[in-house]
Coordinates of C-alpha atoms in Angstrom, one line a residue:
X1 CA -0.4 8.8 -2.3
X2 CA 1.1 5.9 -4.5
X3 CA 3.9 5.9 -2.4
X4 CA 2.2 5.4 0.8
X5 CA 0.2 2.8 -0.5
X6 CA 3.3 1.2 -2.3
X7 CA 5.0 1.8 1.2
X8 CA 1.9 0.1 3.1
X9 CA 1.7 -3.0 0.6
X10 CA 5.5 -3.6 0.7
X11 CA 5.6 -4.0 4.7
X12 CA 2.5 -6.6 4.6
X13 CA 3.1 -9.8 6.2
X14 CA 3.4 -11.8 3.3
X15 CA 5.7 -9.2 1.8
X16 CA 7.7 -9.5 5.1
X17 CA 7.9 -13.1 4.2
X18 CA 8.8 -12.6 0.6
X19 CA 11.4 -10.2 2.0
X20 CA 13.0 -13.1 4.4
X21 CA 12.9 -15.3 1.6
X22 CA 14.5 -13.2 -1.3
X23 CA 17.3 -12.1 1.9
X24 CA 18.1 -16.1 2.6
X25 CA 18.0 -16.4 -0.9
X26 CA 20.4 -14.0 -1.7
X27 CA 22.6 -15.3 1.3
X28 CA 22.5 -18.6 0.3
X29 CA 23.1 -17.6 -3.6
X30 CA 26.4 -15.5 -2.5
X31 CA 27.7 -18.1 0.5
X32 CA 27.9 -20.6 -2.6
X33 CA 29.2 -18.4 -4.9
X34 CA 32.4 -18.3 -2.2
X35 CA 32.7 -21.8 -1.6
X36 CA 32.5 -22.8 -5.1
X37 CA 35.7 -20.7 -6.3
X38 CA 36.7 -20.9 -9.1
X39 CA 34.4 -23.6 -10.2
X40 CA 31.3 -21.8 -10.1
X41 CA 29.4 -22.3 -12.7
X42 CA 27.2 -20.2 -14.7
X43 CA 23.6 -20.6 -12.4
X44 CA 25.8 -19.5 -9.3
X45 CA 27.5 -16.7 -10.6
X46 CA 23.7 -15.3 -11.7
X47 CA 21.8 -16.2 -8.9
X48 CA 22.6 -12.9 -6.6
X49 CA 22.1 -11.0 -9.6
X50 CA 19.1 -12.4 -10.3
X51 CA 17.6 -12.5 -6.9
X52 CA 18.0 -8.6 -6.7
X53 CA 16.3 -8.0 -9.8
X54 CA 13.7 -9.8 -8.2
X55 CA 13.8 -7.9 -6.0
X56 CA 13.8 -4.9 -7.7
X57 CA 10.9 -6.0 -9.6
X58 CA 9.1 -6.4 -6.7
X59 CA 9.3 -2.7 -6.1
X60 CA 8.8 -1.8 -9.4
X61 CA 5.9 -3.6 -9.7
X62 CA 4.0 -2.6 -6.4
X63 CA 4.7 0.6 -7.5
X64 CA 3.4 1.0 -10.9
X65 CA 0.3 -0.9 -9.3
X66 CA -0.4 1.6 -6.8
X67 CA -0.3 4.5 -9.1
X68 CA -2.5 2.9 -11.8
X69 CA -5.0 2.4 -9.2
X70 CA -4.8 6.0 -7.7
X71 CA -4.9 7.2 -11.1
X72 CA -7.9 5.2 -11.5
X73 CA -9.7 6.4 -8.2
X74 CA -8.7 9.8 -8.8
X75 CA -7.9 11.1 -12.1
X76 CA -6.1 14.1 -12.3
X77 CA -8.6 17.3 -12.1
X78 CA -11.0 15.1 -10.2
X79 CA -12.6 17.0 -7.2
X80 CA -12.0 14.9 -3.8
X81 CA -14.0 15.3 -0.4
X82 CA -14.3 13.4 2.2
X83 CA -16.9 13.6 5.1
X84 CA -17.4 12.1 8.8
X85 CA -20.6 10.6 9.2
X86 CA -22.1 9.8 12.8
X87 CA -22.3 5.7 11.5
X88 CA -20.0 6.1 8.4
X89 CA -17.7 7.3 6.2
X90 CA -18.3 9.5 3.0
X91 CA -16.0 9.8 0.1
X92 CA -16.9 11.4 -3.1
X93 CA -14.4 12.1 -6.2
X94 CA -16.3 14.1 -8.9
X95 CA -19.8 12.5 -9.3
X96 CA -19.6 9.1 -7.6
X97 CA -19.9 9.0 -3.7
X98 CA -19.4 6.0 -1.7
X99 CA -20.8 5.6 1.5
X100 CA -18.5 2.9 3.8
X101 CA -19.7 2.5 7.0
X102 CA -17.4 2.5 9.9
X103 CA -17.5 -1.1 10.8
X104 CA -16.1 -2.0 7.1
X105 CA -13.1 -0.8 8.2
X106 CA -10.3 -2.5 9.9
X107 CA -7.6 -0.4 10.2
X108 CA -6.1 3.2 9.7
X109 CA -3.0 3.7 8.6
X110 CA -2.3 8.0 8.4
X111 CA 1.2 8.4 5.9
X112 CA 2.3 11.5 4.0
X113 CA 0.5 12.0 1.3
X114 CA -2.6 9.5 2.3
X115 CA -4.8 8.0 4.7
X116 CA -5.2 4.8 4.2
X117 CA -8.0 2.4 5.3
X118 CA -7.8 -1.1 5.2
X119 CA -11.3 -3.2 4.5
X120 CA -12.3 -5.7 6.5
X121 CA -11.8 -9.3 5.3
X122 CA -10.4 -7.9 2.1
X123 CA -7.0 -7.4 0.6
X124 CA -8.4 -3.5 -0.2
X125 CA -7.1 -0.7 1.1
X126 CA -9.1 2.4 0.5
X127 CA -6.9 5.5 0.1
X128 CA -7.7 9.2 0.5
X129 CA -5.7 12.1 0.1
X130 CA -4.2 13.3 3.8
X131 CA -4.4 16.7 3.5
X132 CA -8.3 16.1 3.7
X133 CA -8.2 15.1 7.2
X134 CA -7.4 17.2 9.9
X135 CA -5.8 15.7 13.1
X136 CA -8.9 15.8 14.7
X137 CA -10.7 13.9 12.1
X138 CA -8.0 11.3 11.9
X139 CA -8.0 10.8 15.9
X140 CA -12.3 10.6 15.5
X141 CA -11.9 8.3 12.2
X142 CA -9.3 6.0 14.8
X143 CA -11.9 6.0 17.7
X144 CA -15.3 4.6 15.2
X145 CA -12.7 2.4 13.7
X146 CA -11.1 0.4 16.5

């Protein structure tokens, strides 16, 4: 699930952005690096390096975010379900139960591992494990959604 969510967060628009920039970034930085030769000094010779490990960190990071929240959502052990409602959508993990209506909702995205479901004029992404949904449920979940 964290890697469809880290998958999902990493292809946003604004990480499409941050993507174009690190790539021009890392053009620029090694276009320099051949036109200054020999006399390349120090902050030129680092700067592809460094904008990978940016980059890399970028990953990293996302990644280690995604799990820490999945973990949090659903500790290991913890009993998931999920439930179709005729105005919204029930999720329950152990004792708690949310109850997100339909129109909370603005988008579906199905992966691998997870459903995710993006809130409306948040940043959130709700995810649920896929194997919870049938193909039915996700092409139902799709129509109350849109």
């Amino acid at each position: 699930m964290a890697r469809d969510a880290s998958f999902y967060s990493l292809t946003r628009p604004w990480a499409l952005v941050m993507w174009a920039v690190l790539a021009a970034a890392l053009a620029t930085s090694i276009v320099s690096l051949g036109s200054a030769g020999t006399d390349a000094d120090v902050l030129t010779a680092w700067m592809p390096v460094a904008v990978v490990a940016l980059a890399a960190y970028a990953v990293w990071l996302t990644v280690v975010n995604a799990r820490r929240a999945v973990r949090a959502a659903m500790p290991p052990e913890t009993i998931v379900w999920v439930e179709l409602g005729e105005r919204a959508l029930l999720i329950g993990a152990d004792k708690r139960r949310s109850e997100i209506p339909y129109d909370e909702f603005q988008s579906i995205r199905a992966g691998r591992d997870a459903v995710l479901l993006k809130v409306r004029g948040a940043s959130v992404v709700t995810a649920v494990p896929r194997p919870l949904f049938t193909d039915e449920d996700l092409a139902t979940l799709r129509a109350r959604i849109a």
